[in-house]
Structure formats: structure tokens, C-alpha cells
Short mmCIF file of C-alpha atoms in Angstrom, two decimals:
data_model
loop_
_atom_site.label_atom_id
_atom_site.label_comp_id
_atom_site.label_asym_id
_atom_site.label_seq_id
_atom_site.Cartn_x
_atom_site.Cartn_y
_atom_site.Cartn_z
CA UNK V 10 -31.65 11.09 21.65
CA UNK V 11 -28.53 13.29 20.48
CA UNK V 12 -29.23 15.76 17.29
CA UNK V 13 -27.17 13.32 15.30
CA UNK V 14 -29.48 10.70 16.31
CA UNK V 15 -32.71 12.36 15.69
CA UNK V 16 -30.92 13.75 12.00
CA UNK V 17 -29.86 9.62 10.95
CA UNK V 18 -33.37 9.00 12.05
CA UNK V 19 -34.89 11.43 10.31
CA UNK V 20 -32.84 10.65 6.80
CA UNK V 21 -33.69 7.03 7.42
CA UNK V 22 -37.17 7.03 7.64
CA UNK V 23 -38.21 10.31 5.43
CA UNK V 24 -35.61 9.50 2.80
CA UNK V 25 -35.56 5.97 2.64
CA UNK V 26 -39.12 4.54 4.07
CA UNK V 27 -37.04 2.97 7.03
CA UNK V 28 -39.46 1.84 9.62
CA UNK V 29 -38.26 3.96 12.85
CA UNK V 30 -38.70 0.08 14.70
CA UNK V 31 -36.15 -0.88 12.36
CA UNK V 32 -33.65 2.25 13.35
CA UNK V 33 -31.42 0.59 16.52
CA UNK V 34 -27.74 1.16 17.16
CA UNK V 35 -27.04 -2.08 16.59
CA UNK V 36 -28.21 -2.66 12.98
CA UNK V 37 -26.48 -2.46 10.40
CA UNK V 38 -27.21 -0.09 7.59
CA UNK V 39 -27.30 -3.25 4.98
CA UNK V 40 -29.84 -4.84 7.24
CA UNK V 41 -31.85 -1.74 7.25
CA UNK V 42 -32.27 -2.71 3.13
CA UNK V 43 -29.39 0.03 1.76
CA UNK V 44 -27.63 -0.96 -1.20
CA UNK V 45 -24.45 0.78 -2.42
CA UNK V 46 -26.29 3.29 -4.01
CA UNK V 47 -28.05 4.62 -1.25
CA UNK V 48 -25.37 4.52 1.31
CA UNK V 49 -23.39 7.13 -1.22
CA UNK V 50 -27.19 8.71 -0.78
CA UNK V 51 -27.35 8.60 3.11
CA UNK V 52 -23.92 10.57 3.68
CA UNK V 53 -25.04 13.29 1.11
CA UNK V 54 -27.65 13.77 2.77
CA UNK V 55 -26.43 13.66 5.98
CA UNK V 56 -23.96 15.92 5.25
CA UNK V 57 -26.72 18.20 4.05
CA UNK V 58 -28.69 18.17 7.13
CA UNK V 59 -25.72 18.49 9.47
CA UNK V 60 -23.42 20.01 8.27
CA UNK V 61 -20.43 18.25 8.41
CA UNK V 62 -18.47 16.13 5.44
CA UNK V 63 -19.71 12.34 5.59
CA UNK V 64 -17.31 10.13 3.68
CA UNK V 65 -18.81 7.37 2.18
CA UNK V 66 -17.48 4.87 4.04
CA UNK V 67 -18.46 6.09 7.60
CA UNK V 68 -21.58 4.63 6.20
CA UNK V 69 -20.73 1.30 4.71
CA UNK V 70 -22.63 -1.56 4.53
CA UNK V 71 -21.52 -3.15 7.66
CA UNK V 72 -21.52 -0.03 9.63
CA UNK V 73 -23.86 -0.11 12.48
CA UNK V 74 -26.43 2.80 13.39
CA UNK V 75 -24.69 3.28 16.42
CA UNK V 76 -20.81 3.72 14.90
CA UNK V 77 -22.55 6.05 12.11
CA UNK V 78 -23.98 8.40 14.90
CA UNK V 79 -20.44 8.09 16.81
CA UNK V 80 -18.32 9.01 14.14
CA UNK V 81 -20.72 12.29 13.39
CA UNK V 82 -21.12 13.10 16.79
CA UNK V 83 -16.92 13.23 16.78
CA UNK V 84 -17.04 15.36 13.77
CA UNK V 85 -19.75 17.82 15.37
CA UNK V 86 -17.60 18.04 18.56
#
């Protein structure tokens, strides 16, 4: 599991009581329960804990786990 990985995990489940079963690449961050307001959530906080700027809609509704940890892997490259 990449840092990214481990860090979208980590929000998921510590921030928003995602079960870690739940937390595949191919899910998508509305099926994981996230409204609106905590997507805008998710990237601040993801930009908190890595670093980098998260625009809101790298994680929109019908992004998947796996294109969320893509697009922040890019931006930590």
C-alpha cells in the first residue's frame, strides 16, 4: 500500500467511520456514504495530511478510491 493509500485510508476511516472493508479502489466515494459536504471535508483534510493542494473535485462523488489515490500520487511525484 503506497503512503497515499495508507493517508485516504486513514482519513476515511478515522475521519469519517468508513469501515476499512468498505475502502477498495473501485468504490466510489458516494458509495462509501460522502455527501457534498464531506467530500469538500476529505480534500481538506487530505491536503492536511499530505501535503499537497486537493481540489475539490479530484474527490467528487463519482470519483473512485483508486483515481483519488492516482491523481495524489501524480501530485506527490
Amino acid at each position: 500500500m503506497s503512503p497515499v493509500q495508507t493517508a485516504v485510508t486513514a482519513v476515511l476511516t478515522e475521519k469519517f467511520e468508513v469501515s476499512a472493508d468498505s475502502i477498495r479502489p473501485e468504490a466510489t466515494l458516494e458509495s462509501l456514504d460522502l455527501d457534498s459536504l464531506a467530500l469538500a471535508e476529505l480534500a481538506l483534510a487530505l491536503q492536511e495530511t499530505l501535503g499537497v493542494p486537493v481540489a475539490e473535485e479530484e474527490a467528487a462523488k463519482h470519483s473512485t478510491v483508486g483515481e483519488l489515490v492516482a491523481a495524489l500520487n501524480a501530485k506527490q511525484a
